[in-house]
CSV table of C-alpha atoms and ligand atoms in Angstrom, one decimal:
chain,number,residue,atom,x,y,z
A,215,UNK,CA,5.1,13.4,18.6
A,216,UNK,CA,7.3,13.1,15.5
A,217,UNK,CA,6.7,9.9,13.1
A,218,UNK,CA,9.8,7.6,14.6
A,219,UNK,CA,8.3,7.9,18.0
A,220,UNK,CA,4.8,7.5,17.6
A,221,UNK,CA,6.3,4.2,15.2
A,222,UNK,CA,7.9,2.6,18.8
A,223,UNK,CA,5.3,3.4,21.1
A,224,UNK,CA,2.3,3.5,19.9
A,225,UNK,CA,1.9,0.1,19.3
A,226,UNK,CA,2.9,-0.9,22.6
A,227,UNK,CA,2.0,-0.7,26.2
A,228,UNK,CA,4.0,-2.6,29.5
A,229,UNK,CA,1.6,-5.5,30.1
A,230,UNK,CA,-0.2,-4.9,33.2
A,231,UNK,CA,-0.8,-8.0,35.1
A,232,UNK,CA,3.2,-9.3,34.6
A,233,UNK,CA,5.1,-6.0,33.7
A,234,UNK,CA,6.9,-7.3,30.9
A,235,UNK,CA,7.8,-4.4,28.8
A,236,UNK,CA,6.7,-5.9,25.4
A,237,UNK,CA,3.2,-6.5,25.0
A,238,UNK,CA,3.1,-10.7,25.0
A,239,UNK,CA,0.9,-12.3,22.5
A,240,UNK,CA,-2.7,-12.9,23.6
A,241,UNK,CA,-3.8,-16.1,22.4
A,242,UNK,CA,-7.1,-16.5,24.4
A,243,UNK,CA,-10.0,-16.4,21.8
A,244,UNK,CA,-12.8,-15.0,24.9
A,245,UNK,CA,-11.8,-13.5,28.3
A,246,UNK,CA,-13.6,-13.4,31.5
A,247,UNK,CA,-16.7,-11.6,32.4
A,248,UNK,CA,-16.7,-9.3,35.9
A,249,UNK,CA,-19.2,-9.6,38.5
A,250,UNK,CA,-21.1,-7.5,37.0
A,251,UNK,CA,-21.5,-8.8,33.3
A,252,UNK,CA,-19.4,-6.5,32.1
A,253,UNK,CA,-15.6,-7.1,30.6
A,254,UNK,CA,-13.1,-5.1,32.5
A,255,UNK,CA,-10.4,-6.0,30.5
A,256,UNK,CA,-12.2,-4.2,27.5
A,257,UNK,CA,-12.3,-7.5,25.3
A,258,UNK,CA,-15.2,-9.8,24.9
A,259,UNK,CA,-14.4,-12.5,21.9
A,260,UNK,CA,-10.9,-12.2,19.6
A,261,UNK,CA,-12.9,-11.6,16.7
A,262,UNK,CA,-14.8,-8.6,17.5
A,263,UNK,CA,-11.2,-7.3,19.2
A,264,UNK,CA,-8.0,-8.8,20.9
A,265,UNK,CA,-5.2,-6.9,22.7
A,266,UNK,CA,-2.6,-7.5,20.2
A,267,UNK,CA,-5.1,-5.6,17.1
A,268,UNK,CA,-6.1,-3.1,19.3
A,269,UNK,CA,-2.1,-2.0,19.8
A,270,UNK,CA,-1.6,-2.6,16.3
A,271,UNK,CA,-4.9,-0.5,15.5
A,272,UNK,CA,-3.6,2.3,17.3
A,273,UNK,CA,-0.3,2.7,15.9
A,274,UNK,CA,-1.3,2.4,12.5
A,275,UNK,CA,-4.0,5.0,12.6
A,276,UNK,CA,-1.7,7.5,14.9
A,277,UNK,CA,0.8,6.9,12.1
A,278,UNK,CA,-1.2,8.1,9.1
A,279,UNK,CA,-3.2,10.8,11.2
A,280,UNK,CA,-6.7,8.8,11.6
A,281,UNK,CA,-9.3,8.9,14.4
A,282,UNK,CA,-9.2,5.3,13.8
A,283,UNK,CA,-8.0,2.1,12.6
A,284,UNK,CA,-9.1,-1.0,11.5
A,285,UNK,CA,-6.3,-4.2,10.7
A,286,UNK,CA,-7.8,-6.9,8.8
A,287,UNK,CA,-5.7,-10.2,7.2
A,288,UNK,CA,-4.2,-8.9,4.1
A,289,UNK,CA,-4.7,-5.5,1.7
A,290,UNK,CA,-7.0,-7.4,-0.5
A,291,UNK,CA,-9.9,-7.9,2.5
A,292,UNK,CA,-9.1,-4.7,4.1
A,293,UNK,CA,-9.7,-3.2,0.0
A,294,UNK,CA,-13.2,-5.8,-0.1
A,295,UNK,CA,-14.6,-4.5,3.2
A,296,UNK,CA,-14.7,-0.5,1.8
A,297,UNK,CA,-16.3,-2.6,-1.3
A,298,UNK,CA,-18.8,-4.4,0.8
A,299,UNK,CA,-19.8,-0.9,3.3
A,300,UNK,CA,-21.1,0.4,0.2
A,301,UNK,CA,-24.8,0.4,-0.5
A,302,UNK,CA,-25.5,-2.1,-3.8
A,303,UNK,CA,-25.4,0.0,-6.6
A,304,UNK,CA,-23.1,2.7,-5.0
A,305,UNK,CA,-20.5,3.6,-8.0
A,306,UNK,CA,-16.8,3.2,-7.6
A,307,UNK,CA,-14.4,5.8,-9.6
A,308,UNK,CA,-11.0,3.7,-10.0
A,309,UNK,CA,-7.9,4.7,-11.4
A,310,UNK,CA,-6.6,3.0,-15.0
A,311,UNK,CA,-3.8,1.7,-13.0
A,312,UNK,CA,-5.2,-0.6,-9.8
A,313,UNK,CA,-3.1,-2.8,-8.4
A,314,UNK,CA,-4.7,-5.8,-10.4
A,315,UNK,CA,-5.5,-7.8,-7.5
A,316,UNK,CA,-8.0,-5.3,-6.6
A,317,UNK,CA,-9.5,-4.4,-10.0
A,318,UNK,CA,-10.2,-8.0,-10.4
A,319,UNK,CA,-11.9,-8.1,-7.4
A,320,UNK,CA,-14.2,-5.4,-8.4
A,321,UNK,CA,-14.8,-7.2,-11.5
A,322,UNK,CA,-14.9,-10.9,-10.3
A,323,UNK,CA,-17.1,-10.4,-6.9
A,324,UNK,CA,-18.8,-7.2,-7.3
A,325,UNK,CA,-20.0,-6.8,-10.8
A,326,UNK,CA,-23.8,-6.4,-10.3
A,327,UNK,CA,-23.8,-5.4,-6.8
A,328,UNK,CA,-21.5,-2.0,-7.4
A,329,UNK,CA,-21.0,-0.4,-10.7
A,330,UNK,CA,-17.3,0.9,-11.6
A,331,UNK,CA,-15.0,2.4,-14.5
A,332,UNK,CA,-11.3,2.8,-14.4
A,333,UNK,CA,-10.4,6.1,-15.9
A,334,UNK,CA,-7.2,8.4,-15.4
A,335,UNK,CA,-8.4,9.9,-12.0
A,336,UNK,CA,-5.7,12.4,-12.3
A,337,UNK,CA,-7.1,14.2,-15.1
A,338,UNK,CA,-9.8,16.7,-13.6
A,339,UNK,CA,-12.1,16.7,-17.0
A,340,UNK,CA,-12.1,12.9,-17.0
A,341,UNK,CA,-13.2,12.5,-13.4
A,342,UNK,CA,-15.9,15.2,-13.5
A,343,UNK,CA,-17.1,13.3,-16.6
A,344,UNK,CA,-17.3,10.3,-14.9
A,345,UNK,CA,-19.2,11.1,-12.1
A,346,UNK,CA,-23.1,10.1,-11.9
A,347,UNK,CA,-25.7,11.0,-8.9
A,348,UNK,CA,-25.0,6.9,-7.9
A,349,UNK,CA,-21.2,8.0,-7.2
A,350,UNK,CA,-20.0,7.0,-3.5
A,351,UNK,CA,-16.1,6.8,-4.2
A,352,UNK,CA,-13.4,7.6,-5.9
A,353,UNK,CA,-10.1,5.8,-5.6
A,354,UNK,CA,-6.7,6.6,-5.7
A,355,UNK,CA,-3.8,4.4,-5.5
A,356,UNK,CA,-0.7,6.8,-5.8
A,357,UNK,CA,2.2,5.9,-6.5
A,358,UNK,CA,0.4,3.9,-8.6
A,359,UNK,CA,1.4,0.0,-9.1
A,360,UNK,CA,3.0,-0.8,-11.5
A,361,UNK,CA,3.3,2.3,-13.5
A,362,UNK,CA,4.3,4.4,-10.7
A,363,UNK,CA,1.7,7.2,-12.1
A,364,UNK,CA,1.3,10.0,-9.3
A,365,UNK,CA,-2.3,11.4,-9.2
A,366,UNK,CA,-3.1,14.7,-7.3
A,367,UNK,CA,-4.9,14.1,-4.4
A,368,UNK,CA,-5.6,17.8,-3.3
A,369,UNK,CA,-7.7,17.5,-6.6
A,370,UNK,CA,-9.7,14.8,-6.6
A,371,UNK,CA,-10.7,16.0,-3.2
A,372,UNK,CA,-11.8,19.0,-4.0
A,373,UNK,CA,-13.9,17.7,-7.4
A,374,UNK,CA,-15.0,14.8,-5.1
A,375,UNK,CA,-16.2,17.0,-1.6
A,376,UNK,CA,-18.1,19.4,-3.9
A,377,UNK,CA,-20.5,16.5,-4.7
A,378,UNK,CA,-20.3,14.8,-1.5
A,379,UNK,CA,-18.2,11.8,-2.5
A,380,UNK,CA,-16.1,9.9,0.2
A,381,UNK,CA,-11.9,9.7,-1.4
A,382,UNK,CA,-10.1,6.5,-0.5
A,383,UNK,CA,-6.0,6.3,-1.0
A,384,UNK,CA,-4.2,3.2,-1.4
A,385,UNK,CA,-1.2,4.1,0.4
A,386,UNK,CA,0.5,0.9,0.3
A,387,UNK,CA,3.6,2.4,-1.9
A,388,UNK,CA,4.0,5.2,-0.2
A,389,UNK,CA,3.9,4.3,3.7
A,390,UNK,CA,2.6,7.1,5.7
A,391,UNK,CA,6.5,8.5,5.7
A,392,UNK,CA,6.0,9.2,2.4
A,393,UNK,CA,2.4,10.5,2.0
A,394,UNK,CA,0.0,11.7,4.6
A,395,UNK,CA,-3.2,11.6,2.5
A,396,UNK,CA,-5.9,12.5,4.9
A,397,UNK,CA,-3.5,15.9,5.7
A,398,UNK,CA,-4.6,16.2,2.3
A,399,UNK,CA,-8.5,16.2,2.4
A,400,UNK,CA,-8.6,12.3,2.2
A,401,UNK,CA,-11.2,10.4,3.6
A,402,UNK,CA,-9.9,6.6,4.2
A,403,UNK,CA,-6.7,5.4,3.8
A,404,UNK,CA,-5.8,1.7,2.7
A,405,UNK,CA,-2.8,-0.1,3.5
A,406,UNK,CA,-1.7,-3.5,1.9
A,407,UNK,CA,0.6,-4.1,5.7
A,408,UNK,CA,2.1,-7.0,3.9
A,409,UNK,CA,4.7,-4.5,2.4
A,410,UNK,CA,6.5,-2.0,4.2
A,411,UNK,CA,4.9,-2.0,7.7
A,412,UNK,CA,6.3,-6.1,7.5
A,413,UNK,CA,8.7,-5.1,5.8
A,414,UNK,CA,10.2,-8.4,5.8
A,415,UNK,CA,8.3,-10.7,3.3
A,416,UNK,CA,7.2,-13.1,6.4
A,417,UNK,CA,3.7,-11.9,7.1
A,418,UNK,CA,0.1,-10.8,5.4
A,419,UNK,CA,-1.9,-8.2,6.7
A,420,UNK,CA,-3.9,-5.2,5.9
A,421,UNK,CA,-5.6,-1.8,7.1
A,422,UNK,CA,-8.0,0.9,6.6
A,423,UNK,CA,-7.6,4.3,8.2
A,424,UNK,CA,-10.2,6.8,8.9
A,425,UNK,CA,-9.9,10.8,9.4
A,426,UNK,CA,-13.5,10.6,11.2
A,427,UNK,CA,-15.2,8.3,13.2
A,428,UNK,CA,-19.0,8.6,10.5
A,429,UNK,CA,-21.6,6.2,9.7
A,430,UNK,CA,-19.2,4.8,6.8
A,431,UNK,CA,-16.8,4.1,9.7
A,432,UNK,CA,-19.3,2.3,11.8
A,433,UNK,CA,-20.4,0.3,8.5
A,434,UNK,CA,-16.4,-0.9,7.8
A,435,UNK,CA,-16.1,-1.6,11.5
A,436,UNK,CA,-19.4,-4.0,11.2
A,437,UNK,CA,-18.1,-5.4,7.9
A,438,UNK,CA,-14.5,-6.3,10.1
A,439,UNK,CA,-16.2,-8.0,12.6
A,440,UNK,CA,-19.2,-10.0,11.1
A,441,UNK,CA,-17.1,-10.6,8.2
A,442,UNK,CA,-14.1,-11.8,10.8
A,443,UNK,CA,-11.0,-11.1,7.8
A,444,UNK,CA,-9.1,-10.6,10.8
A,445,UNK,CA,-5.3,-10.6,11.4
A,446,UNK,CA,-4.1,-13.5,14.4
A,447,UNK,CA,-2.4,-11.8,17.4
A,448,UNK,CA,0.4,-13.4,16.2
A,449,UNK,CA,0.4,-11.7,13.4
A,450,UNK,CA,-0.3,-8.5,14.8
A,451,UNK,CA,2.6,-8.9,17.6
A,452,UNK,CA,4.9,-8.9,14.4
A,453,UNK,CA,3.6,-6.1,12.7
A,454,UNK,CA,3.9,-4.0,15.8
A,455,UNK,CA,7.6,-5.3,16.2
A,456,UNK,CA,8.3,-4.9,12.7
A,457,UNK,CA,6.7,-0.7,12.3
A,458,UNK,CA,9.1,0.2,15.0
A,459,UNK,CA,11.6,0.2,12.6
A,460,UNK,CA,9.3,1.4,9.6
A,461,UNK,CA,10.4,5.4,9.3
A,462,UNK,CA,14.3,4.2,8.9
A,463,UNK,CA,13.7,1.6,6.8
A,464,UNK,CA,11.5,3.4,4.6
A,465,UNK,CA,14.0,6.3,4.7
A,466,UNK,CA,16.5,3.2,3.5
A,467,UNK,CA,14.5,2.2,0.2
A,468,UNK,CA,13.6,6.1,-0.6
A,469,UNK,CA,18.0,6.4,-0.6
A,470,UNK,CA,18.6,3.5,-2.5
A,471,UNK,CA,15.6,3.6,-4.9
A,472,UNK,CA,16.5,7.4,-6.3
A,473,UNK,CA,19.9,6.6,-6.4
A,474,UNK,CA,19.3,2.9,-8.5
A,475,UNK,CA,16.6,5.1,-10.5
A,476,UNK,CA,19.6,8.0,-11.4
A,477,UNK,CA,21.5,5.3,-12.7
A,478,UNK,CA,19.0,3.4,-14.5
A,479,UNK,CA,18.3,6.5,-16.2
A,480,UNK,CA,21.3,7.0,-17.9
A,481,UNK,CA,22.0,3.4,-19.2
A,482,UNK,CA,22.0,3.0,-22.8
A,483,UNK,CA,19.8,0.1,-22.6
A,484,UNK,CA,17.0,1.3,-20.5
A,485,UNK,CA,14.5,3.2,-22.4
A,486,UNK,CA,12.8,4.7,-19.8
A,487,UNK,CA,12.4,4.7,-16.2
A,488,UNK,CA,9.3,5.7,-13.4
A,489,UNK,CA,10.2,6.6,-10.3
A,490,UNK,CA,8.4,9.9,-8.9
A,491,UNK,CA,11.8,11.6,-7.4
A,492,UNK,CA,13.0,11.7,-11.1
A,493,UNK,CA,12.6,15.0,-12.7
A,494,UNK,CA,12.1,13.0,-15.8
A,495,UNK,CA,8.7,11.7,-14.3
A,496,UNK,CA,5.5,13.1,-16.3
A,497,UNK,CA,3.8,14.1,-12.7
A,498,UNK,CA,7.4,15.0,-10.4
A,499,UNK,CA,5.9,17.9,-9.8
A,500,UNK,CA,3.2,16.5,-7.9
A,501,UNK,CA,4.5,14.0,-6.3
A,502,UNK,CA,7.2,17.3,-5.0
A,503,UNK,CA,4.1,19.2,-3.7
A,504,UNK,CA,2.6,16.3,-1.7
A,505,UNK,CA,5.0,13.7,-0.8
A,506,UNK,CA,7.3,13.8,2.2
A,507,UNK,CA,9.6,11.7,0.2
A,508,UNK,CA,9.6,9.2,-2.9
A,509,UNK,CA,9.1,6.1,-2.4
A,510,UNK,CA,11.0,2.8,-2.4
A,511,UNK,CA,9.5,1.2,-6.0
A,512,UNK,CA,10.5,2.5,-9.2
A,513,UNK,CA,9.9,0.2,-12.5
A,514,UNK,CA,12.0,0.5,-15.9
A,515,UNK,CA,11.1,0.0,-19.7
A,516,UNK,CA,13.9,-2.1,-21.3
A,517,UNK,CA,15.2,-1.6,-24.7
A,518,UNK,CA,14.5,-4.5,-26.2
A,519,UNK,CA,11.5,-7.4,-26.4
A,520,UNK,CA,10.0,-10.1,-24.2
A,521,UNK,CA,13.2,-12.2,-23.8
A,522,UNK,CA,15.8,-9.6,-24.1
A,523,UNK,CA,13.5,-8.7,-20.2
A,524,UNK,CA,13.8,-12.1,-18.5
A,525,UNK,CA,17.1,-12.2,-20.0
A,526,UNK,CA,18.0,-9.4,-18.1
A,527,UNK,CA,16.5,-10.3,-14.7
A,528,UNK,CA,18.0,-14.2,-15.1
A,529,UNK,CA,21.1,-12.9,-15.0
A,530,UNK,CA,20.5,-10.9,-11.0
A,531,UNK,CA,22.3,-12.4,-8.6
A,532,UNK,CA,21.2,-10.3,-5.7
A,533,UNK,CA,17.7,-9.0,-6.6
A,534,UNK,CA,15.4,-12.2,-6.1
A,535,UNK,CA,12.6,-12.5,-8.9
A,536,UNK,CA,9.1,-12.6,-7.0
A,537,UNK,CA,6.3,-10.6,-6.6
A,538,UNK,CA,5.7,-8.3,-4.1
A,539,UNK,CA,7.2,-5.6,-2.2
A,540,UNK,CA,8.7,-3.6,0.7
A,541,UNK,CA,10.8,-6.0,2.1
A,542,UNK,CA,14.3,-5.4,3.4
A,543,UNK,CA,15.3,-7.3,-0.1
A,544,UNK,CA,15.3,-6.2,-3.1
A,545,UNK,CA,12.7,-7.8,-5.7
A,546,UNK,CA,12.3,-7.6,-9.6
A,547,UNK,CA,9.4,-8.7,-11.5
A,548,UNK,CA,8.2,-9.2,-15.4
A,549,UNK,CA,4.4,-7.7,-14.2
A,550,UNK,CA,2.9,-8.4,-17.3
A,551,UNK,CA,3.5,-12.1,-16.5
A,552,UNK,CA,2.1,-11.5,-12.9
A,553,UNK,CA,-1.2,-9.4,-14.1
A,554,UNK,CA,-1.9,-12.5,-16.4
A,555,UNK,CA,-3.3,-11.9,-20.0
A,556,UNK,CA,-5.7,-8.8,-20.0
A,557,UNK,CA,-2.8,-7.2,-18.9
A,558,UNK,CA,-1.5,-3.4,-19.7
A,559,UNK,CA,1.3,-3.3,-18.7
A,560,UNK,CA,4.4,-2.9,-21.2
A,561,UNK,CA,5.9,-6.8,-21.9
A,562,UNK,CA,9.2,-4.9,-21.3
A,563,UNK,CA,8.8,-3.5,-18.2
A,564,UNK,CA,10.2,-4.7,-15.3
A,565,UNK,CA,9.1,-3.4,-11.7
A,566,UNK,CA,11.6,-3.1,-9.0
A,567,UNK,CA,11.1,-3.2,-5.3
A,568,UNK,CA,14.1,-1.4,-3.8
A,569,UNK,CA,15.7,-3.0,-0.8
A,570,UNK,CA,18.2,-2.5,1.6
A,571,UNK,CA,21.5,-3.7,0.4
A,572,UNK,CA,24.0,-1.5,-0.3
A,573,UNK,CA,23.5,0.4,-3.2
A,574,UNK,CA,26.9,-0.4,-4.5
A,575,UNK,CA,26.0,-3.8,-4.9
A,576,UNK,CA,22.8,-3.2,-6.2
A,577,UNK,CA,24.0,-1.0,-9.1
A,578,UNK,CA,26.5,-3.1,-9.9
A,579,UNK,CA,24.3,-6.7,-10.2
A,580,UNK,CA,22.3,-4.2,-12.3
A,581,UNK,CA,25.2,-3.5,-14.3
A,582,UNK,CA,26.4,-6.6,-15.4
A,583,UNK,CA,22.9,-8.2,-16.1
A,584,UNK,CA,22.4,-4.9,-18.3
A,585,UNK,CA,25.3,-5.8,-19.9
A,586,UNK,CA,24.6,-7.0,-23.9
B,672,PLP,C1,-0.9,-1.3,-4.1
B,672,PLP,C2,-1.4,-2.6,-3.5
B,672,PLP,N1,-2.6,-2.6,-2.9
B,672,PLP,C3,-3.1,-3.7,-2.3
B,672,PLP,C4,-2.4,-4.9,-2.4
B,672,PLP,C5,-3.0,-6.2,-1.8
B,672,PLP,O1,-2.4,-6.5,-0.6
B,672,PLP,P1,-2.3,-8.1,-0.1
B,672,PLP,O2,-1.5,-8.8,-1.1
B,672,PLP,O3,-1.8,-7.9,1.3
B,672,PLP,O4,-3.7,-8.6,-0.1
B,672,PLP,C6,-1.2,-4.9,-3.0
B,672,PLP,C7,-0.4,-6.2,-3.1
B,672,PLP,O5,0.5,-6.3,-3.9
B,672,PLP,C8,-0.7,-3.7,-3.6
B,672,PLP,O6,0.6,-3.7,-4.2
């Protein structure tokens, strides 16, 4: 089956007992024994599984290629439980640019339980370097947030699979109709479902994705369960509803964003701007040979200082200043204010989530608020 139809199906089945064609929202935290002990509904307790995760489990992991799924309550815990399956002093490879949420929850929670260095994991030498006999993982968030750098899968896979180290992608930027990373040797695949697979700002939720059902597998499952960072069936009813719509709307930002990142390129006051389907890019190349398409962020370096940058965003009148992403609006943000003072990121830059508005108005709120 082809991506849009897995993306209305899969997550849904006509409900047995009352036929209604939309799987209803099981609240019920337990459901009944049979005769014989067993549970013939296939659920014992909400927290080990619940009708609602289980659809939402299966649509997600069809969607990205997995043998399995796992949803938990937001990227961040679906991100801690690969952290906490690892064995204490298991080293992590991490790219220079992590989403910061996640590098400072290596550094704040696990230093002293994992060890961990954040390197330019697209740059074979460096990563072979890097690696020690304690290595476990290597991971790789690409596109990368918020410097949209592209790293090449296919090659940390193969440095990484000749020493028996597990690859995990953070795929939350590119939405499986952009990037299939466990087509590409992958071995987990993490998705912050707060973004696109919402796509509507209105709900938190996360997800790991395996290509085999291993040990490691077994170990994140435990880690789900005992650990209980689960999503409600509320919130998984929405998620379901809301990836039926995923492929187009993702096909949406990818139009918009490539055409807003064409004409932020040529504006005399922009300095420089990162989106992947530019040729411009330092790694387009890359991102030609294993994306399906580009992507819906792009971020832009203003010319100019700290001020002339929040000028420039407090004069939008369509693009709404928050954090966050992969909603059907469009979002700017000053990241360097978001990722707090250790910080890396340019004090100029400004990071775009592409929405769905017409691109005519987009370029031209862009246009005046560029204006000197
Ligand atoms: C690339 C990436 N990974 C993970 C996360 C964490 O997801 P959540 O906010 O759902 O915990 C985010 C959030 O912005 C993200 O951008």
């Amino acid at each position: 089956m082809k991506i849009e139809t897995i993306a209305i199906h899969a997550g849904n089945k006509v409900d047995g007992s009352s036929k209604a064609v939309i799987q209803p929202i099981v609240l019920s935290t337990t459901f009944e024994r049979g005769e014989d002990g067993g549970f013939p509904g296939g659920h014992i307790y909400s927290r080990s599984s619940n009708p609602n995760r289980a659809l939402l489990e299966n649509v997600i992991g069809k969607l990205e290629g997995g043998a399995d799924a796992a949803a938990f309550s937001s990227g961040n815990a679906a991100g801690m439980s690969v952290f906490q399956s690892l064995a204490p002093g298991t080293h992590i490879i991490c790219p220079d640019d992590m989403y910061h949420g996640l590098r400072n929850q290596l550094k704040n929670l696990f230093a002293g339980i994992l060890t961990f260095d954040f390197i330019d994991v697209n740059d074979g030498d460096v990563l072979q370097q890097h690696i020690r006999p304690e290595t476990g993982v290597i991971w790789v968030e690409t596109p990368s947030n918020p410097l949209l750098k592209i790293t090449d899968i296919k090659q940390v896979v193969s440095i990484a699979k000749a020493k028996g180290i597990k690859v995990v992608v953070d795929n939350t930027f590119a939405t499986p109709i952009c990037q299939q990373p466990l087509t590409l040797g992958a071995d987990l695949v993490m998705h912050s479902t707060t973004k696109y697979f919402g796509g509507h700002s209105d709900l938190m939720g996360g997800a790991l994705i395996t290509a085999e059902k291993n040990d490691w597998w077994a170990k994140i499952r435990q880690v789900q369960e005992m650990g209980g960072a689960i999503p409600s069936p509320t919130d998984c009813f929405w998620l379901v509803r809301s990836i039926k719509t995923l492929p187009y709307r993702v096909k949406g930002h990818v139009h918009n964003a490539q055409l807003l990142a064409e004409f932020l390129e040529q504006h005399p006051r922009v300095e420089q701007v990162l989106y992947p389907g530019l040729p411009s890019h330092p790694q387009h190349q890359i991102a030609k040979d294993q994306m399906l398409a580009y992507g819906g962020m792009l971020s832009f370096i203003v010319k100019g200082d700290r001020d002339d940058t929040h000028n420039i965003i407090n004069k939008l009148n369509i693009f709404t200043k928050a954090t966050s992403l992969g909603g059907v609006e469009s979002l700017i943000e000053h990241r360097a204010t978001v990722e707090g003072p250790d910080t890396k990121t340019p004090f100029n830059l400004l990071r775009v989530s592409v929405g769905l508005e017409h691109i005519d108005d987009l370029i031209e709120d862009l246009s005046q608020a560029l204006e000197d």
